[in-house]
Amino acid sequence: MHNKQHPTPMKPKMRITTRLILIFLLSTVFLALSWQSDATAFFIFVTFVPVFFLLNNPRLTTHDKPLLWILTFLSVFLTAYVGVYWIRNVNPTTHFVIALLRAFTMLLPYAAAYLYLFSGKSARTSRFGNTATNTGVTNGNSTDRISDHTDPASESTGRSTTSPIMVFMAAWMIMEVLHDLNILGMSYGNLGHVLAAYPGIIQWYSVTGNLGGTLWILLVNFALFLLLRPWLTKTQRTSGNFVYEGRSGVDPDAGMVPEADPASLTGKLTGRHEPGNDPVHDTGRPGPTLQIRKMNRAALFALAATLPLIISLIMFRSPADTTKTGINVIALHTSMDVYDYKYEVNPDELLEASISSTKNYLDSSTTNIVFWPENAIMGDLFLDSLNSSHVVQRIRNELLNEKVPLDFSEMLEVEEKGMEEKGMEEKGMEEKGMEEKGMEEMMELKGKRAEKLETTGPEEKEAPGTKPNVILVTGAIVDQITPPPPPDSYQPQILYNAEKNYHFKRYNTALLIISDATPRVKFKKRLVPMSEQVPKQKLFAPLVRLVPNLEDLNFSPAGEGYPVFDFGTIEITSASNSPIKKNSHISQDTNTTQSDLTHPDSRNTLDIQTSPIICYGSAFSTFTAKEVLQTNSSFLAILLNEGWMKSNTAYRHFNWFATCRAIENRRFVVKSSNEGITTLIDSKGTSKEQLSGTTSGAVTGDLEVNETLTFYTKYHPYIAWGILISGILTILVILLRISKNRKANHLYA
């Protein structure tokens, strides 16, 4: 009786399970830690090393497949869950769904690598008859072997391959490109953003964008894997020590190398062996030639990994490529609780607070461009009557120092006209109520102005040369009255005002408010899925019940145009030390010196313009680069309302996004936030001033502009699609090589 013949001994199997759990645990912890803070971001450089050892693991069998998939999914789900844990503060259901969707997309690189391993197993074993396994020699059946690597426990032979790792890296790059193109959803977890914690080492993002940073991270992990493998792998593969000649039909790197008696390979091997590489009496140690070759390859990858670092440090120390304008920028930082205050109180109270806070930072000697956060103003804002809006008139009166009479009649006429066109009735009470409310507010403001004149005196108020020139860029919620939808149609983007009995669409916008023109509007293009926009398909209607905030903040998408917020053009003359305005938006009081305004293109004019990026859009490299390219923005403005997140980690992440956008486009960034991080970031990604959390106030500084387009800004579509196509081709080449070697193997079967 032979009771000792067991296909898979228990002890080795248990060791494999333990190693798999350890590998995924390390990878999960490293990746989760890298997204937590600036201090832990460096973990990103080792997070994939355990995964690469897994893909090179010689012990895997088909029996490990279920455990492998379960551990992989748990790993990516936990990583996504922890990475966006702050979404739980917005809504637990939203948090779970987003983490789940992100986990499925993160599975793609692992799935590609596993499919490679599984698809090659039969080809590697069908050619050579009897093959060694963990339990000895079987009768030509080794289909339990997923890997062709040496199993140290049995001293069977095989050939090392890095092809699964290459497939994994190519698939990861494909996944990130699809995220950045907004095809697979948010690009929040793209690895290149993590390196923004150290802006000095990513200056080359102006050439490659943050996708280049992701590729660099993967290469650094791969280089560390190659350097560590000789010391962490106890037994080397002996069949790899044969010296192959010409095209023998066997590609060693593809992992399809015979495990049979070397004598059966007459004519395919030279018959000579490196010293210490006897195929029969091999000691399990690699020969000198193989070891040197592996070390050289590891050194080559290590050099490739350090080269971008050296280039970046040189670029970081080079002179800045922006020009100071002498214009005072003010980024307001508000701390208005979005859950219990901001959307519950009278909008006029919020407006009053923002105006009062801003006045403390105005500079009367120059032009002031003021930036308020996302959703900073709301209430009396209709798309067809912005110029006569009560809110806009108050801003002009109290902040822009223009005496605009508060007249509610025009606003009422516009609403009446809209209601008539839409066939609405019963508006008499609403009109009367709005009229009474308008009169009350007007009287209240008149009283405040009279009070102020009594305390300051009319002569002080009218003193020439003391009024600062102010331009405002602010986030705003703007409505547009629209016809009611057909009774049986599903149009969640059309909302209903029950109090005033009209239907409308709501837009998340940025407004440019100046003293002598209708406000300029920029619609938010990247709306946050499941938080700002209800899917138009009726299939997703239950989400409104599962995630209540969807219905309250359901914004409509707008056109794909590229509006420009133009602040004027400054002309620099050699006869004067001060720039002269060419546009009425720019004050002549600017006190900038000629040396500060030397432009790299030796031009005597500077265009001061931007197209604001609203919140979620700042997470996308290609989206921001396209905005800069299409609008010729000379600086970037980012408006956010991060109060929803209630997380310092989330605030830091959005600051990383802004840092990457600054470097990629070499643009000065003005970032205004509610409860997040408000800051000014120079074109090299360094924060000049910063406010965060619940500390109200503002950051101020000298606006810097740059009209030169970076390589990435100009060619970002080609870079993104080039990476995508290269990744797909890499996987196809590896798969074709498997197919080719499989056919060659059958010739010797």
Coordinates of N, CA and C in Angstrom, one line a residue, residues 267-457:
G267 N 21.3 19.7 -30.4 CA 21.2 20.6 -31.5 C 20.5 21.9 -31.2
K268 N 19.8 22.0 -30.1 CA 19.2 23.2 -29.7 C 20.0 23.9 -28.6
L269 N 20.9 23.2 -27.9 CA 21.8 23.8 -27.0 C 23.2 23.6 -27.5
T270 N 24.1 24.4 -27.0 CA 25.5 24.3 -27.5 C 26.2 23.1 -26.9
G271 N 25.7 22.6 -25.8 CA 26.4 21.5 -25.2 C 27.4 22.0 -24.2
R272 N 27.7 23.2 -24.2 CA 28.7 23.7 -23.3 C 27.9 24.5 -22.2
H273 N 28.4 24.4 -21.0 CA 27.7 25.0 -19.8 C 28.7 25.9 -19.1
E274 N 28.2 26.9 -18.5 CA 29.0 27.8 -17.8 C 29.6 27.1 -16.5
P275 N 30.8 27.5 -16.1 CA 31.3 26.8 -14.9 C 30.3 26.8 -13.7
G276 N 30.1 25.7 -13.1 CA 29.2 25.6 -12.0 C 27.8 25.4 -12.4
N277 N 27.5 25.2 -13.7 CA 26.2 25.1 -14.2 C 25.9 23.7 -14.8
D278 N 26.4 22.7 -14.2 CA 26.1 21.4 -14.7 C 24.6 21.1 -14.6
P279 N 24.0 20.7 -15.8 CA 22.6 20.5 -15.8 C 22.1 19.3 -15.0
V280 N 23.0 18.4 -14.7 CA 22.6 17.2 -13.9 C 23.0 17.4 -12.4
H281 N 24.1 17.9 -12.2 CA 24.6 18.1 -10.7 C 24.5 19.5 -10.3
D282 N 23.5 20.2 -10.7 CA 23.4 21.6 -10.4 C 23.2 21.8 -8.9
T283 N 23.9 22.8 -8.4 CA 23.8 23.0 -6.9 C 22.7 24.0 -6.5
G284 N 22.0 24.5 -7.6 CA 20.9 25.4 -7.3 C 21.4 26.9 -7.2
R285 N 22.7 27.1 -7.5 CA 23.2 28.5 -7.5 C 23.4 28.9 -9.0
P286 N 23.1 30.2 -9.2 CA 23.2 30.7 -10.6 C 24.7 30.8 -11.0
G287 N 24.9 30.6 -12.3 CA 26.3 30.7 -12.9 C 26.7 32.1 -13.0
P288 N 28.0 32.4 -13.1 CA 28.5 33.7 -13.1 C 27.9 34.6 -14.2
T289 N 27.8 34.0 -15.5 CA 27.3 34.8 -16.6 C 25.8 35.3 -16.3
L290 N 25.0 34.3 -15.9 CA 23.6 34.7 -15.6 C 23.5 35.7 -14.5
Q291 N 24.3 35.5 -13.4 CA 24.2 36.4 -12.3 C 24.6 37.8 -12.7
I292 N 25.7 37.9 -13.5 CA 26.2 39.2 -13.9 C 25.1 39.9 -14.8
R293 N 24.5 39.1 -15.7 CA 23.5 39.6 -16.6 C 22.3 40.2 -15.8
K294 N 21.9 39.5 -14.8 CA 20.8 39.9 -14.0 C 21.1 41.2 -13.2
M295 N 22.3 41.2 -12.7 CA 22.8 42.4 -11.9 C 22.9 43.6 -12.8
N296 N 23.4 43.4 -14.1 CA 23.5 44.5 -15.0 C 22.1 45.1 -15.4
R297 N 21.1 44.2 -15.5 CA 19.8 44.6 -15.9 C 19.2 45.4 -14.7
A298 N 19.4 44.9 -13.5 CA 18.9 45.6 -12.3 C 19.5 47.0 -12.2
A299 N 20.9 47.1 -12.5 CA 21.5 48.4 -12.4 C 21.0 49.3 -13.5
L300 N 20.7 48.8 -14.7 CA 20.2 49.6 -15.7 C 18.9 50.2 -15.4
F301 N 18.0 49.4 -14.8 CA 16.7 49.9 -14.4 C 16.8 50.9 -13.2
A302 N 17.8 50.7 -12.3 CA 18.0 51.6 -11.2 C 18.5 52.9 -11.7
L303 N 19.3 52.9 -12.8 CA 19.8 54.2 -13.4 C 18.6 54.9 -14.1
A304 N 17.8 54.2 -14.8 CA 16.6 54.8 -15.4 C 15.7 55.4 -14.4
A305 N 15.6 54.8 -13.2 CA 14.7 55.3 -12.2 C 15.3 56.5 -11.5
T306 N 16.6 56.7 -11.5 CA 17.2 57.9 -10.8 C 17.4 59.0 -11.8
L307 N 17.4 58.8 -13.1 CA 17.6 59.8 -14.1 C 16.6 61.0 -14.0
P308 N 15.2 60.6 -14.0 CA 14.3 61.7 -13.8 C 14.4 62.6 -12.6
L309 N 14.9 61.9 -11.5 CA 15.1 62.7 -10.3 C 16.2 63.7 -10.5
I310 N 17.3 63.3 -11.1 CA 18.4 64.3 -11.4 C 18.0 65.4 -12.3
I311 N 17.2 65.1 -13.3 CA 16.8 66.1 -14.3 C 15.8 67.1 -13.5
S312 N 15.0 66.5 -12.7 CA 14.0 67.4 -12.0 C 14.7 68.4 -11.0
L313 N 15.7 67.9 -10.3 CA 16.4 68.8 -9.4 C 17.1 69.9 -10.1
I314 N 17.6 69.6 -11.3 CA 18.2 70.7 -12.1 C 17.2 71.7 -12.5
M315 N 16.0 71.2 -13.0 CA 15.0 72.1 -13.4 C 14.4 72.9 -12.3
F316 N 14.4 72.3 -11.1 CA 13.8 73.0 -9.9 C 14.7 74.2 -9.5
R317 N 16.0 74.1 -9.8 CA 16.9 75.2 -9.4 C 17.1 76.2 -10.5
S318 N 16.5 76.0 -11.6 CA 16.6 77.0 -12.7 C 15.7 78.2 -12.4
P319 N 15.9 79.3 -13.1 CA 15.0 80.5 -12.8 C 13.6 80.2 -13.2
A320 N 12.7 80.9 -12.5 CA 11.3 80.7 -12.8 C 10.9 81.3 -14.2
D321 N 9.9 80.7 -14.8 CA 9.6 81.1 -16.2 C 8.3 81.9 -16.2
T322 N 7.9 82.5 -15.0 CA 6.8 83.4 -14.9 C 7.2 84.8 -14.7
T323 N 6.2 85.7 -14.9 CA 6.5 87.2 -14.8 C 5.6 87.8 -13.8
K324 N 6.2 88.6 -12.9 CA 5.4 89.3 -11.9 C 4.6 90.4 -12.6
T325 N 3.4 90.7 -12.1 CA 2.6 91.7 -12.7 C 2.4 92.9 -11.8
G326 N 2.6 92.8 -10.6 CA 2.3 93.8 -9.6 C 0.8 93.9 -9.3
I327 N 0.0 93.0 -9.7 CA -1.4 92.9 -9.4 C -1.6 92.1 -8.1
N328 N -2.4 92.6 -7.2 CA -2.6 91.9 -6.0 C -3.7 90.9 -6.1
V329 N -3.4 89.6 -5.9 CA -4.5 88.6 -5.9 C -4.8 88.2 -4.5
I330 N -6.1 88.1 -4.3 CA -6.7 87.7 -3.0 C -7.5 86.5 -3.1
A331 N -7.1 85.4 -2.5 CA -7.8 84.2 -2.5 C -8.5 84.0 -1.1
L332 N -9.8 84.2 -1.1 CA -10.6 84.1 0.1 C -10.7 82.7 0.6
H333 N -10.5 82.5 1.9 CA -10.7 81.2 2.6 C -11.8 81.4 3.6
T334 N -12.9 80.7 3.3 CA -14.1 80.7 4.2 C -14.2 79.4 5.0
S335 N -14.9 79.5 6.1 CA -15.1 78.3 6.9 C -16.6 78.2 7.3
M336 N -17.4 78.0 6.2 CA -18.8 77.9 6.4 C -19.2 76.4 6.3
D337 N -19.8 75.9 7.4 CA -20.2 74.5 7.5 C -21.3 74.2 6.5
V338 N -21.0 73.3 5.6 CA -22.0 73.1 4.5 C -23.2 72.2 4.9
Y339 N -23.1 71.6 6.1 CA -24.1 70.7 6.5 C -25.2 71.5 7.4
D340 N -24.7 72.4 8.2 CA -25.6 73.0 9.1 C -25.7 74.5 8.9
Y341 N -25.0 75.1 8.0 CA -25.0 76.6 7.9 C -25.1 77.1 6.5
K342 N -24.1 76.8 5.7 CA -23.9 77.4 4.4 C -25.2 77.4 3.5
Y343 N -25.9 76.2 3.4 CA -27.0 76.1 2.6 C -28.4 76.2 3.3
E344 N -28.3 76.6 4.6 CA -29.5 76.7 5.4 C -29.8 78.2 5.7
V345 N -28.8 79.1 5.7 CA -29.1 80.5 6.1 C -29.4 81.3 4.9
N346 N -29.8 82.6 5.2 CA -30.1 83.5 4.1 C -28.8 83.8 3.3
P347 N -28.9 83.6 2.0 CA -27.6 83.9 1.1 C -27.1 85.2 1.3
D348 N -27.9 86.2 1.7 CA -27.4 87.6 1.9 C -26.4 87.6 3.1
E349 N -26.7 86.8 4.1 CA -25.8 86.7 5.2 C -24.4 86.2 4.8
L350 N -24.4 85.2 4.0 CA -23.1 84.7 3.5 C -22.4 85.7 2.6
L351 N -23.1 86.4 1.8 CA -22.5 87.4 0.9 C -21.9 88.6 1.8
E352 N -22.6 89.0 2.8 CA -22.1 90.0 3.7 C -20.8 89.6 4.3
A353 N -20.7 88.3 4.8 CA -19.5 87.8 5.4 C -18.3 87.8 4.4
S354 N -18.6 87.4 3.2 CA -17.5 87.4 2.2 C -17.0 88.7 1.9
I355 N -17.9 89.7 1.7 CA -17.5 91.0 1.3 C -16.7 91.7 2.5
S356 N -17.2 91.5 3.7 CA -16.5 92.1 4.8 C -15.1 91.6 5.0
S357 N -15.0 90.3 4.8 CA -13.7 89.6 5.0 C -12.7 90.1 3.9
T358 N -13.2 90.2 2.7 CA -12.4 90.6 1.5 C -11.8 92.0 1.7
K359 N -12.6 92.9 2.2 CA -12.2 94.3 2.3 C -10.9 94.5 3.2
N360 N -10.7 93.5 4.1 CA -9.5 93.6 4.9 C -8.2 93.4 4.2
Y361 N -8.3 92.9 2.9 CA -7.1 92.6 2.2 C -6.9 93.4 0.9
L362 N -7.7 94.3 0.7 CA -7.6 95.1 -0.6 C -6.5 96.1 -0.5
D363 N -5.8 96.3 -1.6 CA -4.7 97.2 -1.7 C -5.1 98.3 -2.6
S364 N -5.2 99.6 -2.1 CA -5.7 100.7 -2.9 C -4.6 101.2 -3.9
S365 N -3.4 100.7 -3.8 CA -2.4 101.2 -4.7 C -2.2 100.4 -6.0
T366 N -3.0 99.4 -6.2 CA -2.9 98.6 -7.4 C -4.2 97.9 -7.6
T367 N -4.3 97.1 -8.7 CA -5.5 96.3 -9.0 C -5.6 95.1 -8.1
N368 N -6.8 94.8 -7.7 CA -7.0 93.6 -6.9 C -7.9 92.7 -7.6
I369 N -7.4 91.5 -7.9 CA -8.3 90.4 -8.4 C -8.6 89.5 -7.3
V370 N -9.9 89.4 -6.9 CA -10.3 88.6 -5.8 C -11.0 87.3 -6.3
F371 N -10.7 86.2 -5.5 CA -11.2 84.9 -5.9 C -12.0 84.4 -4.6
W372 N -13.2 84.0 -4.9 CA -14.0 83.4 -3.8 C -14.2 81.9 -4.2
P373 N -14.5 81.1 -3.2 CA -14.6 79.6 -3.4 C -15.8 79.2 -4.3
E374 N -15.9 77.9 -4.6 CA -17.0 77.3 -5.3 C -18.3 77.5 -4.4
N375 N -19.4 77.8 -5.1 CA -20.7 78.0 -4.5 C -20.7 79.2 -3.4
A376 N -19.8 80.2 -3.6 CA -19.7 81.2 -2.6 C -20.9 82.1 -2.6
I377 N -21.6 82.3 -3.8 CA -22.8 83.1 -3.8 C -23.9 82.3 -4.4
M378 N -25.1 82.5 -4.0 CA -26.3 81.8 -4.6 C -27.5 82.7 -4.2
G379 N -28.7 82.2 -4.5 CA -29.9 82.9 -4.2 C -30.5 83.6 -5.5
D380 N -30.4 84.9 -5.5 CA -31.0 85.7 -6.6 C -30.0 85.7 -7.8
L381 N -29.9 84.5 -8.4 CA -29.0 84.4 -9.6 C -29.7 83.6 -10.7
F382 N -30.2 84.3 -11.7 CA -30.8 83.6 -12.8 C -30.0 83.9 -14.1
L383 N -29.8 82.9 -14.9 CA -28.8 83.0 -16.0 C -29.2 84.1 -17.0
D384 N -30.5 84.3 -17.1 CA -31.0 85.4 -18.1 C -31.1 86.8 -17.5
S385 N -30.7 86.9 -16.2 CA -30.9 88.3 -15.6 C -29.7 88.5 -14.6
L386 N -28.5 88.0 -14.9 CA -27.4 88.2 -14.0 C -27.1 89.6 -13.7
N387 N -27.1 90.4 -14.8 CA -26.7 91.8 -14.7 C -27.5 92.6 -13.7
S388 N -28.8 92.3 -13.6 CA -29.7 93.0 -12.7 C -29.9 92.3 -11.4
S389 N -29.2 91.2 -11.2 CA -29.3 90.4 -10.0 C -29.0 91.2 -8.7
H390 N -29.9 91.0 -7.7 CA -29.6 91.7 -6.4 C -28.3 91.4 -5.9
V391 N -27.8 90.1 -6.0 CA -26.5 89.8 -5.5 C -25.4 90.5 -6.2
V392 N -25.5 90.5 -7.6 CA -24.4 91.2 -8.3 C -24.4 92.7 -8.0
Q393 N -25.6 93.3 -7.9 CA -25.6 94.7 -7.6 C -25.0 95.0 -6.2
R394 N -25.3 94.2 -5.2 CA -24.6 94.4 -3.9 C -23.1 94.3 -4.0
I395 N -22.6 93.3 -4.8 CA -21.2 93.2 -4.9 C -20.6 94.4 -5.6
R396 N -21.2 95.0 -6.6 CA -20.7 96.2 -7.2 C -20.8 97.4 -6.3
N397 N -21.8 97.5 -5.5 CA -22.0 98.6 -4.6 C -21.0 98.5 -3.4
E398 N -20.8 97.4 -2.8 CA -20.1 97.3 -1.6 C -18.7 96.8 -1.7
L399 N -18.3 96.1 -2.8 CA -17.0 95.6 -3.0 C -16.3 96.3 -4.2
L400 N -17.0 96.5 -5.3 CA -16.3 97.1 -6.4 C -16.4 98.6 -6.4
N401 N -17.1 99.2 -5.4 CA -17.2 100.6 -5.2 C -17.9 101.3 -6.4
E402 N -18.8 100.7 -7.0 CA -19.6 101.3 -8.0 C -21.0 101.6 -7.5
K403 N -21.5 102.8 -7.7 CA -22.8 103.2 -7.2 C -23.9 102.7 -8.1
V404 N -24.3 101.4 -8.0 CA -25.3 100.8 -8.8 C -26.6 100.8 -8.0
P405 N -27.7 101.5 -8.5 CA -28.9 101.4 -7.7 C -29.5 100.0 -7.6
L406 N -30.0 99.7 -6.4 CA -30.6 98.4 -6.3 C -32.0 98.4 -6.8
D407 N -32.2 97.8 -8.0 CA -33.4 97.9 -8.7 C -33.9 96.4 -8.9
F408 N -35.0 96.1 -8.4 CA -35.5 94.7 -8.5 C -36.5 94.6 -9.6
S409 N -36.9 95.7 -10.3 CA -37.9 95.6 -11.3 C -37.5 94.8 -12.5
E410 N -36.3 95.0 -12.9 CA -35.8 94.3 -14.1 C -35.8 92.8 -13.8
M411 N -35.3 92.4 -12.7 CA -35.3 91.0 -12.3 C -36.7 90.4 -12.3
L412 N -37.6 91.2 -11.8 CA -39.0 90.7 -11.8 C -39.6 90.5 -13.2
E413 N -39.2 91.5 -14.0 CA -39.7 91.4 -15.4 C -39.2 90.2 -16.1
V414 N -37.9 89.9 -15.9 CA -37.3 88.7 -16.5 C -38.0 87.4 -16.1
E415 N -38.3 87.3 -14.8 CA -38.9 86.1 -14.2 C -40.3 86.1 -14.7
E416 N -41.0 87.2 -14.8 CA -42.4 87.2 -15.3 C -42.4 86.7 -16.7
K417 N -41.5 87.3 -17.5 CA -41.5 86.9 -18.9 C -41.2 85.4 -19.1
G418 N -40.2 84.9 -18.2 CA -40.0 83.5 -18.3 C -41.2 82.6 -17.9
M419 N -41.9 83.1 -16.9 CA -43.1 82.3 -16.5 C -44.2 82.3 -17.6
E420 N -44.3 83.5 -18.2 CA -45.3 83.6 -19.3 C -45.0 82.7 -20.4
E421 N -43.7 82.7 -20.8 CA -43.3 81.9 -22.0 C -43.5 80.4 -21.7
K422 N -43.4 80.0 -20.4 CA -43.5 78.6 -20.1 C -45.0 78.3 -19.7
G423 N -45.9 79.2 -19.9 CA -47.3 78.9 -19.7 C -47.6 78.7 -18.2
M424 N -46.9 79.5 -17.3 CA -47.2 79.4 -15.9 C -48.2 80.4 -15.5
E425 N -48.9 80.1 -14.4 CA -49.9 81.0 -13.9 C -49.7 81.1 -12.4
E426 N -50.6 81.8 -11.8 CA -50.6 82.0 -10.3 C -49.3 82.6 -9.8
K427 N -48.8 83.6 -10.4 CA -47.5 84.2 -10.0 C -47.7 85.5 -9.3
G428 N -49.0 85.9 -9.1 CA -49.2 87.2 -8.5 C -48.7 87.3 -7.1
M429 N -48.9 86.3 -6.3 CA -48.4 86.3 -4.9 C -46.9 86.3 -4.9
E430 N -46.3 85.5 -5.8 CA -44.8 85.4 -5.8 C -44.2 86.8 -6.1
E431 N -44.8 87.5 -7.1 CA -44.3 88.8 -7.5 C -44.4 89.8 -6.3
K432 N -45.6 89.8 -5.7 CA -45.8 90.7 -4.6 C -44.8 90.4 -3.5
G433 N -44.6 89.1 -3.2 CA -43.7 88.7 -2.1 C -42.3 89.2 -2.4
M434 N -41.9 89.0 -3.7 CA -40.5 89.4 -4.1 C -40.4 90.9 -4.0
E435 N -41.4 91.6 -4.5 CA -41.4 93.1 -4.4 C -41.2 93.5 -3.0
E436 N -42.0 93.0 -2.1 CA -41.9 93.4 -0.7 C -40.6 93.1 -0.1
K437 N -40.1 91.8 -0.5 CA -38.8 91.4 0.0 C -37.7 92.4 -0.5
G438 N -37.8 92.7 -1.8 CA -36.8 93.6 -2.4 C -36.8 95.0 -1.7
M439 N -38.0 95.5 -1.5 CA -38.1 96.8 -0.8 C -37.5 96.8 0.6
E440 N -37.8 95.7 1.3 CA -37.2 95.6 2.6 C -35.7 95.5 2.6
E441 N -35.2 94.7 1.7 CA -33.7 94.6 1.6 C -33.1 96.0 1.2
M442 N -33.7 96.7 0.2 CA -33.2 97.9 -0.2 C -33.2 98.9 0.9
M443 N -34.3 99.0 1.7 CA -34.3 99.9 2.8 C -33.3 99.6 3.9
E444 N -33.1 98.3 4.1 CA -32.1 97.9 5.0 C -30.7 98.3 4.6
L445 N -30.4 98.2 3.3 CA -29.1 98.6 2.8 C -28.9 100.1 2.8
K446 N -30.0 100.8 2.5 CA -29.9 102.3 2.6 C -29.6 102.7 4.0
G447 N -30.3 102.0 5.0 CA -30.0 102.3 6.4 C -28.5 102.1 6.7
K448 N -28.0 101.0 6.2 CA -26.6 100.7 6.5 C -25.6 101.7 5.9
R449 N -26.0 102.1 4.7 CA -25.1 103.1 4.0 C -25.2 104.5 4.8
A450 N -26.4 104.8 5.2 CA -26.5 106.1 5.9 C -25.7 106.0 7.2
E451 N -25.8 104.9 7.9 CA -25.0 104.7 9.1 C -23.5 104.8 8.9
K452 N -23.1 104.2 7.7 CA -21.7 104.2 7.4 C -21.2 105.7 7.1
L453 N -22.0 106.4 6.4 CA -21.7 107.8 6.1 C -21.5 108.7 7.4
E454 N -22.4 108.4 8.4 CA -22.3 109.1 9.6 C -21.0 108.9 10.3
T455 N -20.5 107.6 10.3 CA -19.3 107.3 11.0 C -18.0 107.7 10.2
T456 N -18.1 107.6 8.9 CA -16.9 107.8 8.1 C -16.8 109.2 7.6
G457 N -18.0 109.8 7.3 CA -18.0 111.1 6.7 C -18.0 111.0 5.2

